[in-house]
Coordinates of N, CA and C in Angstrom, one line a residue:
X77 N 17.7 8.3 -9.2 CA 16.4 7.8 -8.7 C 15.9 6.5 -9.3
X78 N 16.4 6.6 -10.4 CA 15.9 5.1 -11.1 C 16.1 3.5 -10.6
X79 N 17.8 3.9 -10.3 CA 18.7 2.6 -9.9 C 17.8 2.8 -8.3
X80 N 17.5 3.4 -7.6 CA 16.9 3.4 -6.2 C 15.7 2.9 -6.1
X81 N 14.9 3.1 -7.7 CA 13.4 3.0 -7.7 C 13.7 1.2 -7.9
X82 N 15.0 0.8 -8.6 CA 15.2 -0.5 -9.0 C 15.4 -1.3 -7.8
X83 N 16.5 -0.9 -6.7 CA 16.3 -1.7 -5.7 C 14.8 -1.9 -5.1
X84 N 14.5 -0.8 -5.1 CA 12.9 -1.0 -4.5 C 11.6 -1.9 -5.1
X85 N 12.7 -2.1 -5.8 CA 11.1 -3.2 -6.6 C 12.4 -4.5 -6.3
X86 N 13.0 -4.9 -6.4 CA 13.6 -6.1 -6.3 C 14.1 -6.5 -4.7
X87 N 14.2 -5.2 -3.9 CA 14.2 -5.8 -2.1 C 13.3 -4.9 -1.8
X88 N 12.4 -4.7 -1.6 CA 11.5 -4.0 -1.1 C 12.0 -3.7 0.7
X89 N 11.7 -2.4 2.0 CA 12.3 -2.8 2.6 C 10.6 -2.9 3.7
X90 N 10.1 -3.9 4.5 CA 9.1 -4.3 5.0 C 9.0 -3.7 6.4
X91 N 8.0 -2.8 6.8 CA 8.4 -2.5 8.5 C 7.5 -3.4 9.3
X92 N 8.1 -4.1 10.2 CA 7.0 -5.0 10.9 C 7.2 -4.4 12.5
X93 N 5.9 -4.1 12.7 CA 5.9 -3.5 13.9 C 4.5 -4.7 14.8
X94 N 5.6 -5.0 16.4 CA 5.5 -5.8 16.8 C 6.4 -5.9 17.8
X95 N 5.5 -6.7 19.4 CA 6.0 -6.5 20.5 C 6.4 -7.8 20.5
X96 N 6.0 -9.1 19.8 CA 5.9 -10.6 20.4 C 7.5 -11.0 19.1
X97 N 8.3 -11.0 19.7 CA 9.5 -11.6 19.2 C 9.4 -12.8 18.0
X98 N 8.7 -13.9 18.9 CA 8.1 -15.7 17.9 C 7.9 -14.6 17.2
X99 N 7.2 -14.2 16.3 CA 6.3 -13.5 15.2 C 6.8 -12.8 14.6
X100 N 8.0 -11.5 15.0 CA 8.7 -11.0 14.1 C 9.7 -11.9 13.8
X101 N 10.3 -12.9 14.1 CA 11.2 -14.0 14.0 C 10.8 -14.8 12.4
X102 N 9.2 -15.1 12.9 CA 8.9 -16.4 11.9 C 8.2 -15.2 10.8
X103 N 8.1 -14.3 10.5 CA 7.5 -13.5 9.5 C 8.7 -12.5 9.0
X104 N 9.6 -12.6 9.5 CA 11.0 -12.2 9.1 C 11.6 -13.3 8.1
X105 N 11.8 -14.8 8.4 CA 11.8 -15.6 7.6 C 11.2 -15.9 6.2
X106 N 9.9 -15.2 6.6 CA 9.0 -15.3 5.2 C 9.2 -14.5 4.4
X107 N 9.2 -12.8 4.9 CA 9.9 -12.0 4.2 C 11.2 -12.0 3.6
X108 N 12.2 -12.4 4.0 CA 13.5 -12.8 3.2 C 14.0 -13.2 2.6
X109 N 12.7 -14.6 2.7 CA 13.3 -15.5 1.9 C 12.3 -15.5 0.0
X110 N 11.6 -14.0 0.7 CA 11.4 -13.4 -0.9 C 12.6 -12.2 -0.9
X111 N 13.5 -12.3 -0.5 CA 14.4 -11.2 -0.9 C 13.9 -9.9 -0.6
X112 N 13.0 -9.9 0.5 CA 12.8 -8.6 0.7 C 13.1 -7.9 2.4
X113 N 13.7 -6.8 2.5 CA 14.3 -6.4 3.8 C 13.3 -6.0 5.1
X114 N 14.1 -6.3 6.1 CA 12.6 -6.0 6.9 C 13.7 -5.0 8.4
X115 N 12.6 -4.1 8.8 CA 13.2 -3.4 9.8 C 11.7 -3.7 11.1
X116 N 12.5 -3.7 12.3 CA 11.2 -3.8 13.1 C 11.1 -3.1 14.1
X117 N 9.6 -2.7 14.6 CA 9.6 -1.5 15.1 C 8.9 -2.0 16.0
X118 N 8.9 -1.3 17.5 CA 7.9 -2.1 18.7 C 7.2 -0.7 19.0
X119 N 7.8 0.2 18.8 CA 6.7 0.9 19.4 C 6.2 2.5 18.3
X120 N 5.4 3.2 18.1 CA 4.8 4.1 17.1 C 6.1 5.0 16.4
X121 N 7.3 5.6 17.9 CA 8.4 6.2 17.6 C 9.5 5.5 17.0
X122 N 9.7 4.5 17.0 CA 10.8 4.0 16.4 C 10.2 3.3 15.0
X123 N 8.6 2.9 15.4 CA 8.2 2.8 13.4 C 8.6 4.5 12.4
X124 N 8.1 5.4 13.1 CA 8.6 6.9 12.6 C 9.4 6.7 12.3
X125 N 10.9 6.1 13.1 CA 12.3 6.7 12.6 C 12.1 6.6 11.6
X126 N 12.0 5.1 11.5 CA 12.6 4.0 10.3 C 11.8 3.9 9.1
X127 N 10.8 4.8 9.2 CA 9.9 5.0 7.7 C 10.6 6.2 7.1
X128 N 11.5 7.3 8.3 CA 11.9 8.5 7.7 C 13.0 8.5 7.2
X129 N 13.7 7.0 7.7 CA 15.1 6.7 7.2 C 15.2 6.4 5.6
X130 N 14.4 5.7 5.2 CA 14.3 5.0 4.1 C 12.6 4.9 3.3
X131 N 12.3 4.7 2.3 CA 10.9 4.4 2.2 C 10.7 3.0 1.9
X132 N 9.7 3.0 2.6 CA 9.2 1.3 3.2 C 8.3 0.9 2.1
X133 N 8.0 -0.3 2.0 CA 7.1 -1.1 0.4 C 5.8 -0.7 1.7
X134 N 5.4 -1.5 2.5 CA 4.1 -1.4 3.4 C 4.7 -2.1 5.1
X135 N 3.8 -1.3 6.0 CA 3.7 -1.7 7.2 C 3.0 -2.6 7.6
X136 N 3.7 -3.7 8.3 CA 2.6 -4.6 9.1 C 2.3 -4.6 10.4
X137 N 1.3 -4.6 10.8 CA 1.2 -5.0 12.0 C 0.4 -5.9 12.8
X138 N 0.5 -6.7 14.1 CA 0.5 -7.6 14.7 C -1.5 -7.2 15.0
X139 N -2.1 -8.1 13.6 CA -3.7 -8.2 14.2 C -4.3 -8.6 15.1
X140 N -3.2 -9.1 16.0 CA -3.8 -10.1 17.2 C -3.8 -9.0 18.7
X141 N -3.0 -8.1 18.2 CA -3.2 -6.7 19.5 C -4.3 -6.0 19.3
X142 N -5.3 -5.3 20.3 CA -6.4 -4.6 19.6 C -6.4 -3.9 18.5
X143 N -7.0 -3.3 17.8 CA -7.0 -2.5 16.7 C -8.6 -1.6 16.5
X144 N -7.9 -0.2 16.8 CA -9.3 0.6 16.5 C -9.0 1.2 15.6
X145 N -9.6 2.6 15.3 CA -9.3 3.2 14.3 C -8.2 4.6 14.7
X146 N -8.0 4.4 15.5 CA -6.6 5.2 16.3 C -5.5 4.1 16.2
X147 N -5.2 3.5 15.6 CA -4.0 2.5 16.0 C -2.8 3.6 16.3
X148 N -1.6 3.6 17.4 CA -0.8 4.6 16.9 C 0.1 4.4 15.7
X149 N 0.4 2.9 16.1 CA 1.1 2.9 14.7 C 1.2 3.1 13.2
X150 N -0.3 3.1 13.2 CA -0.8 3.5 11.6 C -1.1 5.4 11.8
X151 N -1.2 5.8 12.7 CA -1.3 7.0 12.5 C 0.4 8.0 12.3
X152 N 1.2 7.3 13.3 CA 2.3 7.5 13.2 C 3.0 7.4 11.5
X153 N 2.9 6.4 11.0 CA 3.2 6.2 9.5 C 2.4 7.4 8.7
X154 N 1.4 7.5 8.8 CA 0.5 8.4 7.7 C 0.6 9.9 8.1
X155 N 0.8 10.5 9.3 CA 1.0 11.5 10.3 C 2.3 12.0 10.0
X156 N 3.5 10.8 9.4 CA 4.7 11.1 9.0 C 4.5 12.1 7.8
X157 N 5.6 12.5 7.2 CA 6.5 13.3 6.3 C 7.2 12.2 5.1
X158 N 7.5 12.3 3.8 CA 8.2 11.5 3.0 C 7.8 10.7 2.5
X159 N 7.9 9.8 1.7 CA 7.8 9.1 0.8 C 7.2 7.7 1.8
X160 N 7.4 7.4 3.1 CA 7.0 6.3 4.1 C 5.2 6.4 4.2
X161 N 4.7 7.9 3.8 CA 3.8 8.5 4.4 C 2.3 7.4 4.1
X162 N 2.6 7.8 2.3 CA 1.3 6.6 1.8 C 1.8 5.5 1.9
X163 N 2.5 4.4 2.1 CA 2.5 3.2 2.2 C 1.2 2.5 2.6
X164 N 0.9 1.0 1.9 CA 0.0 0.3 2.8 C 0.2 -0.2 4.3
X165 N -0.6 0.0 4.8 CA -0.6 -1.1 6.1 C -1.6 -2.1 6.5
X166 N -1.1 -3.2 6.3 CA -1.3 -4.4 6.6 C -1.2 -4.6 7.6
X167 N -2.4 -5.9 8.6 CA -2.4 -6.4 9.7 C -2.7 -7.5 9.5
X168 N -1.9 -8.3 10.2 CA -1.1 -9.4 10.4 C -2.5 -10.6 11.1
X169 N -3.2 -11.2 10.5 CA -4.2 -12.3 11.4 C -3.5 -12.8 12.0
X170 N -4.3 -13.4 13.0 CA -4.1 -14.5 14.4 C -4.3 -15.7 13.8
X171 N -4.3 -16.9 14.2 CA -4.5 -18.3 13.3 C -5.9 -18.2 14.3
X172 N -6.6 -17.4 14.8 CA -8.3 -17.8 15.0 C -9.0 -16.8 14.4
X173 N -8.5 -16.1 13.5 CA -9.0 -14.7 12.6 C -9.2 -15.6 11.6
X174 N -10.2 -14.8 10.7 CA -10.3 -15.2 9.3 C -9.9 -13.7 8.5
X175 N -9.7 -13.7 7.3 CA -9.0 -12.5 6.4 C -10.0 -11.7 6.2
X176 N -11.3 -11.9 6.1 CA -12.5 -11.6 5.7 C -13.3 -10.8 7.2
X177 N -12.5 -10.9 8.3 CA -12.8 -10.7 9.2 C -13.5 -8.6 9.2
X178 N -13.8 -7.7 9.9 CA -13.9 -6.6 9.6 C -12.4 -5.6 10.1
X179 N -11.8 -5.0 9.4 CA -10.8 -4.0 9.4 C -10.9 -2.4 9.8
X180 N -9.9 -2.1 10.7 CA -10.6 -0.7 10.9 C -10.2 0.2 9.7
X181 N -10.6 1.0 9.7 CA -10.3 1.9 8.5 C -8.7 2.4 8.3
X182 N -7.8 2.4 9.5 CA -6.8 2.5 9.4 C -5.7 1.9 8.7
X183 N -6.7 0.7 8.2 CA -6.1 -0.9 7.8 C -6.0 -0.7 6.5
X184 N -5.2 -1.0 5.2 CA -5.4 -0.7 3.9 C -5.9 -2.4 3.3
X185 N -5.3 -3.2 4.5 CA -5.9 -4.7 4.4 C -5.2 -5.7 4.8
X186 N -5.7 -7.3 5.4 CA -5.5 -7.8 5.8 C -5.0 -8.9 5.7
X187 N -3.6 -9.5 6.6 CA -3.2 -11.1 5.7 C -3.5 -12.1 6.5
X188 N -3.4 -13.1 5.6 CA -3.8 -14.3 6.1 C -2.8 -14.7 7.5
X189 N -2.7 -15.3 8.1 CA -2.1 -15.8 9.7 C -0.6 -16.9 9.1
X190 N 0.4 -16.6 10.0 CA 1.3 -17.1 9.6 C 1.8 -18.4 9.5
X191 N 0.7 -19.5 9.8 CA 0.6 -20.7 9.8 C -0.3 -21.4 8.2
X192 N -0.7 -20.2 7.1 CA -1.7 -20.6 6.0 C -0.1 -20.6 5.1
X193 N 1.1 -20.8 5.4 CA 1.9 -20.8 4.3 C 2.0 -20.1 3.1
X194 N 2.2 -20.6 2.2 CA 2.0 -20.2 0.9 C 0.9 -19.2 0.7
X195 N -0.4 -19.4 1.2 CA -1.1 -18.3 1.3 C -0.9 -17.0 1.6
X196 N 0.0 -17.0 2.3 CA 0.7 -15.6 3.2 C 1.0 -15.0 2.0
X197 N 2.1 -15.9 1.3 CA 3.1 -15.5 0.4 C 2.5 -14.4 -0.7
X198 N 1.5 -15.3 -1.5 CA 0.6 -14.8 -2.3 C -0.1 -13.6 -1.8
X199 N -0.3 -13.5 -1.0 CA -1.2 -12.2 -0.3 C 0.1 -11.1 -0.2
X200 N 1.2 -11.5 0.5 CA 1.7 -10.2 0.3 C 2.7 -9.8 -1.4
X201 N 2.8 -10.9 -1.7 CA 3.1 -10.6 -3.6 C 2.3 -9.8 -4.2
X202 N 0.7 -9.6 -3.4 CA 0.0 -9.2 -4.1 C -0.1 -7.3 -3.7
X203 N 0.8 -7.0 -3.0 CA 1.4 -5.7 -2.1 C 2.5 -5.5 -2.6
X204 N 3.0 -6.2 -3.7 CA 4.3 -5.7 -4.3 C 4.4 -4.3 -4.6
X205 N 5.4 -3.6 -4.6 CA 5.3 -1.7 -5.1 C 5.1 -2.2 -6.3
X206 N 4.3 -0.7 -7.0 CA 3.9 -0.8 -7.7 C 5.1 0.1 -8.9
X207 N 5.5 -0.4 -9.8 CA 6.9 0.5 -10.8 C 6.3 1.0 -11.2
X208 N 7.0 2.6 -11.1 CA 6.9 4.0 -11.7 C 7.6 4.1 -13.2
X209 N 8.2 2.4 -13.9 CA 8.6 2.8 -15.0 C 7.7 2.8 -16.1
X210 N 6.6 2.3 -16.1 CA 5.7 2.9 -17.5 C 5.6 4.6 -17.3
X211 N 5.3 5.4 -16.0 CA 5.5 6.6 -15.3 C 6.6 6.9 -16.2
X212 N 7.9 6.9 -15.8 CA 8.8 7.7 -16.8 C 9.1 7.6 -18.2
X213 N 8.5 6.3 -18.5 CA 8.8 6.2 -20.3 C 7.3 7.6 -21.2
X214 N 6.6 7.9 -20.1 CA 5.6 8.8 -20.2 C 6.3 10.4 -20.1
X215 N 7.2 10.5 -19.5 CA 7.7 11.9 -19.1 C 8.8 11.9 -19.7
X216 N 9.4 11.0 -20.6 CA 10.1 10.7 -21.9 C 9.7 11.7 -22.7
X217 N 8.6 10.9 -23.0 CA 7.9 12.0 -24.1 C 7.1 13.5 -23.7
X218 N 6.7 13.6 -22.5 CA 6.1 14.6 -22.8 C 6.5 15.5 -21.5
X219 N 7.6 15.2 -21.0 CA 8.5 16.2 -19.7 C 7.9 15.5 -18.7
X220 N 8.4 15.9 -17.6 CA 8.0 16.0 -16.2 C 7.5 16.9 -15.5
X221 N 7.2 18.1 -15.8 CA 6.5 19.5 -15.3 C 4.8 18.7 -15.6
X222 N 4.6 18.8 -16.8 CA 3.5 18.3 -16.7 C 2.6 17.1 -16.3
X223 N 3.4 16.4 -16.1 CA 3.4 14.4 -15.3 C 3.3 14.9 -14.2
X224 N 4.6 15.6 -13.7 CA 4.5 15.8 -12.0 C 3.3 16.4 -11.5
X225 N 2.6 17.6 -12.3 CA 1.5 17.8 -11.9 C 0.3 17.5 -11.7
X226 N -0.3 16.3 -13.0 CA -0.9 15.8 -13.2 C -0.4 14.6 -12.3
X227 N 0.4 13.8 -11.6 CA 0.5 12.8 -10.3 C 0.2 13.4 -9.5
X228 N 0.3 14.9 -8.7 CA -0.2 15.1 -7.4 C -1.6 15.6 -7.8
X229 N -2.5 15.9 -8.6 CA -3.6 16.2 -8.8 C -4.4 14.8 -8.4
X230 N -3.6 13.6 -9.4 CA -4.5 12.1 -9.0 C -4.5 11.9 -7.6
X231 N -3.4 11.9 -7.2 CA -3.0 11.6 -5.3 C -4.1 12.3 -4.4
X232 N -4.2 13.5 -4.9 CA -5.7 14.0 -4.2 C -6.8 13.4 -4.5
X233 N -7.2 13.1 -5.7 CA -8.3 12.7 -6.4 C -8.3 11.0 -5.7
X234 N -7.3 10.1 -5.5 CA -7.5 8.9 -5.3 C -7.5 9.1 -3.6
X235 N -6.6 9.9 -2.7 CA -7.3 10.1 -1.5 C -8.8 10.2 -1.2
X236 N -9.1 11.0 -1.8 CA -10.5 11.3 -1.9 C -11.4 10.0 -2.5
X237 N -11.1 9.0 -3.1 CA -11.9 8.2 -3.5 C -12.1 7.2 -1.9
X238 N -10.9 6.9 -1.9 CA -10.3 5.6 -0.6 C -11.3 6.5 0.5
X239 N -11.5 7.4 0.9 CA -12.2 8.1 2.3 C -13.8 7.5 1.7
X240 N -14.0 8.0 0.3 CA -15.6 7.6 -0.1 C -15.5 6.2 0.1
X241 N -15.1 5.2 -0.6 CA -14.9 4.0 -0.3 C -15.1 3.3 1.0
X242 N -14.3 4.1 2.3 CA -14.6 4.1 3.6 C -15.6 4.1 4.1
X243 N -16.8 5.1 3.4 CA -18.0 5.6 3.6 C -19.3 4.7 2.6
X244 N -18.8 3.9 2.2 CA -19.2 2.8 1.2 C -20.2 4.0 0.2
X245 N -19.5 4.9 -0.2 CA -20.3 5.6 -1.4 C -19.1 5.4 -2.5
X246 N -19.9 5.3 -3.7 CA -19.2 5.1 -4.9 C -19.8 5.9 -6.1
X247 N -19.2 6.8 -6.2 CA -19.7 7.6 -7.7 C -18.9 6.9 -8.7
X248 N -19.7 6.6 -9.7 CA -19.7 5.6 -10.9 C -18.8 6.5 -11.8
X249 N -19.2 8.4 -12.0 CA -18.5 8.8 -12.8 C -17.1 9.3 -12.5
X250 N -16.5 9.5 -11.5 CA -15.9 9.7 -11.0 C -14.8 8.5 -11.0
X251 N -15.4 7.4 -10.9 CA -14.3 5.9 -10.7 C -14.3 6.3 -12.2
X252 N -14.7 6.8 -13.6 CA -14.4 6.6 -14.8 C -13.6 7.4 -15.1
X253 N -13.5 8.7 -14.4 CA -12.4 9.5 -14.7 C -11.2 9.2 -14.2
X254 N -11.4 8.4 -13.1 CA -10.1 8.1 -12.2 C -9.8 7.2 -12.9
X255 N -10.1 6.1 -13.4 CA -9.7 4.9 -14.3 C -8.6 5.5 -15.9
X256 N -9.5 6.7 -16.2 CA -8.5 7.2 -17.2 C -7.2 7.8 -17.0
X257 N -7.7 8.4 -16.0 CA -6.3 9.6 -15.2 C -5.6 8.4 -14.9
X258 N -5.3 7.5 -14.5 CA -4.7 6.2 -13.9 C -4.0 5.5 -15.2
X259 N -4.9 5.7 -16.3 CA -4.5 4.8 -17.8 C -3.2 5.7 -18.0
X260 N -3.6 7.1 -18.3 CA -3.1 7.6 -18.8 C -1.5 7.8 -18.2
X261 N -1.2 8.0 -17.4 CA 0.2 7.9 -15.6 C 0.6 7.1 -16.2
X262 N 0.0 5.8 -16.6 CA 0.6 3.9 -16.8 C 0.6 3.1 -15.2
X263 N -0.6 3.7 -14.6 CA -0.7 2.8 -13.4 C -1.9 1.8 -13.8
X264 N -1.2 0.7 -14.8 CA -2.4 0.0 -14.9 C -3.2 -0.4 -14.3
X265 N -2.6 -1.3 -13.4 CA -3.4 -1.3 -12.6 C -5.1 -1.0 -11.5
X266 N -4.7 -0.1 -11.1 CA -5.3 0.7 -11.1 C -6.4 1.3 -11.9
X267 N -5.8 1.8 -12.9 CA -7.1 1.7 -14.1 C -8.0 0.6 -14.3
X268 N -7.8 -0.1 -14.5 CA -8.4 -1.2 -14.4 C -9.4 -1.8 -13.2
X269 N -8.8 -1.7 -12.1 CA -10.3 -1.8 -11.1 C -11.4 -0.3 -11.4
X270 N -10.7 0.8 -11.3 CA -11.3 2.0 -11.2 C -12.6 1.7 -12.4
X271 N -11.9 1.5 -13.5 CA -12.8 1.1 -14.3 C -14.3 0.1 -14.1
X272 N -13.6 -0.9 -14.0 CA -14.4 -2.1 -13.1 C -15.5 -1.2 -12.2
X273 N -15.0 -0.7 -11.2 CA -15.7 0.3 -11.1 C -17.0 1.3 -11.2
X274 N -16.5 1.8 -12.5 CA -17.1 2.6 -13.5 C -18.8 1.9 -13.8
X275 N -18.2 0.3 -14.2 CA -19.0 -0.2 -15.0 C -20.0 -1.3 -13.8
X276 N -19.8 -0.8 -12.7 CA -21.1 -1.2 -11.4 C -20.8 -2.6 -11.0
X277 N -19.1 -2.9 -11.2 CA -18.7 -4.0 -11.2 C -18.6 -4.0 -9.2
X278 N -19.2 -4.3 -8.4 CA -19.0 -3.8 -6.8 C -18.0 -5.2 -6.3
X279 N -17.9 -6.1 -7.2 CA -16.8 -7.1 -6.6 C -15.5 -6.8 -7.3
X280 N -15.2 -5.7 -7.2 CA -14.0 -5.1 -7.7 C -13.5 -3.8 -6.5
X281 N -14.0 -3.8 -5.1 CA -14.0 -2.6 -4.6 C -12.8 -3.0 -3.9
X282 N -12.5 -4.2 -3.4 CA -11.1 -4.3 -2.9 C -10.4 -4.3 -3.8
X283 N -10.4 -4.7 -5.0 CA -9.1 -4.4 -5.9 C -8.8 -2.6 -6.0
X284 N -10.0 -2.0 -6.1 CA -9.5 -1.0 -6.6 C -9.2 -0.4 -4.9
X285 N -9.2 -0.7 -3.7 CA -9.0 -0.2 -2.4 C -6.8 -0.3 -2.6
X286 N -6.9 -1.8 -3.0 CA -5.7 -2.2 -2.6 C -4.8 -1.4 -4.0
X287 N -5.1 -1.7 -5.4 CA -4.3 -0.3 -6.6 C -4.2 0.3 -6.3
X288 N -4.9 1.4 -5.5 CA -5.3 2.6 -5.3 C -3.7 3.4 -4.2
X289 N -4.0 2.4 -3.7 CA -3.1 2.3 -2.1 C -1.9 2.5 -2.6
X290 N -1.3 1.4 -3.8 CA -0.1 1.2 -4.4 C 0.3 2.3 -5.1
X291 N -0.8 2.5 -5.7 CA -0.5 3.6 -6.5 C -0.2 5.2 -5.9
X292 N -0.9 5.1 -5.1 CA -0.5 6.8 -3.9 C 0.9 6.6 -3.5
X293 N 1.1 5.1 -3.2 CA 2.7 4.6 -2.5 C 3.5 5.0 -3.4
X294 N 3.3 4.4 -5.1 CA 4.2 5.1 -6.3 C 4.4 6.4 -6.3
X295 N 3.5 7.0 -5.8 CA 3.3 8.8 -6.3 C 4.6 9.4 -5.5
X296 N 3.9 8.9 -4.0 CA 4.7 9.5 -2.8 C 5.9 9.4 -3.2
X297 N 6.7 7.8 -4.1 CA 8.1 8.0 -4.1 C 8.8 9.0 -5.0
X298 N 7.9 9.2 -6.0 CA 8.4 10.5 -7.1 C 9.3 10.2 -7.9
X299 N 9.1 10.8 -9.1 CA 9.9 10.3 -10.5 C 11.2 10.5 -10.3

């Protein structure tokens, strides 16, 4: 699992789901040429296969098609089974979109349009998986029975944050316990907004939306 966890941080594999060809073309380029693999999916059932075949870094999809909070494609991914299941999904701007624009909740978040260049790039670097190896140098020391349990306990506990979040409620004590439980795993990350958090920091709510996200994605894949 380790050497698997290693390709997955160095090719990530990208699902881009999308009917308009130009666009999985010129965003296939962008992805690869960060060394990262991309499979593409046009319609909710063939995104399914291909999340069940393999586990995916995050889903994109094409922001410029409507988007409610039924998307099927994002329900199809999350509706799924396996390690595909938490992934983020990202939606893809239009060049008359702004990033800042409003997202349905289905959205874990939004990238800039495929004409901002370098901008792109940095936004999705910033979706990289998140490594599970501080995670095992932890279950080193102190087994895996008790890691593993304490990972699906957080996975609940950080679902449950992301839905409040949704509902723009924020318990202060709650983000402080999640910040520890996060320390303590080695999802720094994460700790670190949660915390932010804690301390009534409210320009920290997308960071801790987007950790949060990564971190469920790490869980899903398992030590």
């Amino acid at each position: 699992m380790k050497n698997d966890d290693l390709l997955f941080q160095d090719a990530p594999l990208v699902l881009l789901a999308t009917r308009d060809r130009s666009l999985s073309a010129q965003l296939c380029e962008v992805l690869q040429a960060r060394s990262w693999r991309v499979g593409i999916a046009t319609n909710a059932e063939e995104a399914r296969r291909i999340a069940a075949a393999e586990p995916i870094a995050m889903l994109i999809i094409d922001g410029s098609e409507p988007q409610d909070d039924t998307n099927p494609l994002a329900c199809a991914l999350r509706d799924s089974s396996g390690p595909s299941q938490a992934a983020p999904i990202l939606a893809l701007a239009s060049s008359n979109e702004h990033q800042t624009d409003p997202k349905p909740t289905s959205v874990d978040g939004m990238l800039p349009p495929l004409d901002s260049g370098m901008k792109l790039v940095r936004a999705l670097e910033r979706w990289q998986p998140v490594s599970l190896e501080p995670t095992r140098r932890i279950v080193a020391m102190f087994g895996s029975g008790p890691i593993a349990g304490m990972m699906e306990r957080l996975a609940l506990r950080l679902e449950a944050a992301l839905a409040s979040l949704d509902r723009n409620k924020i318990d202060t004590a709650e983000a402080h316990r999640l910040a520890g439980l996060c320390g303590t795993l080695g999802f720094a990350q994460a700790h670190a907004a949660w915390l932010d958090i804690s301390l009534g920091d409210s320009t920290a709510l997308d960071e801790a939306r987007r950790t949060t996200r990564l971190t469920l994605a790490a869980i899903a894949r398992g030590l």
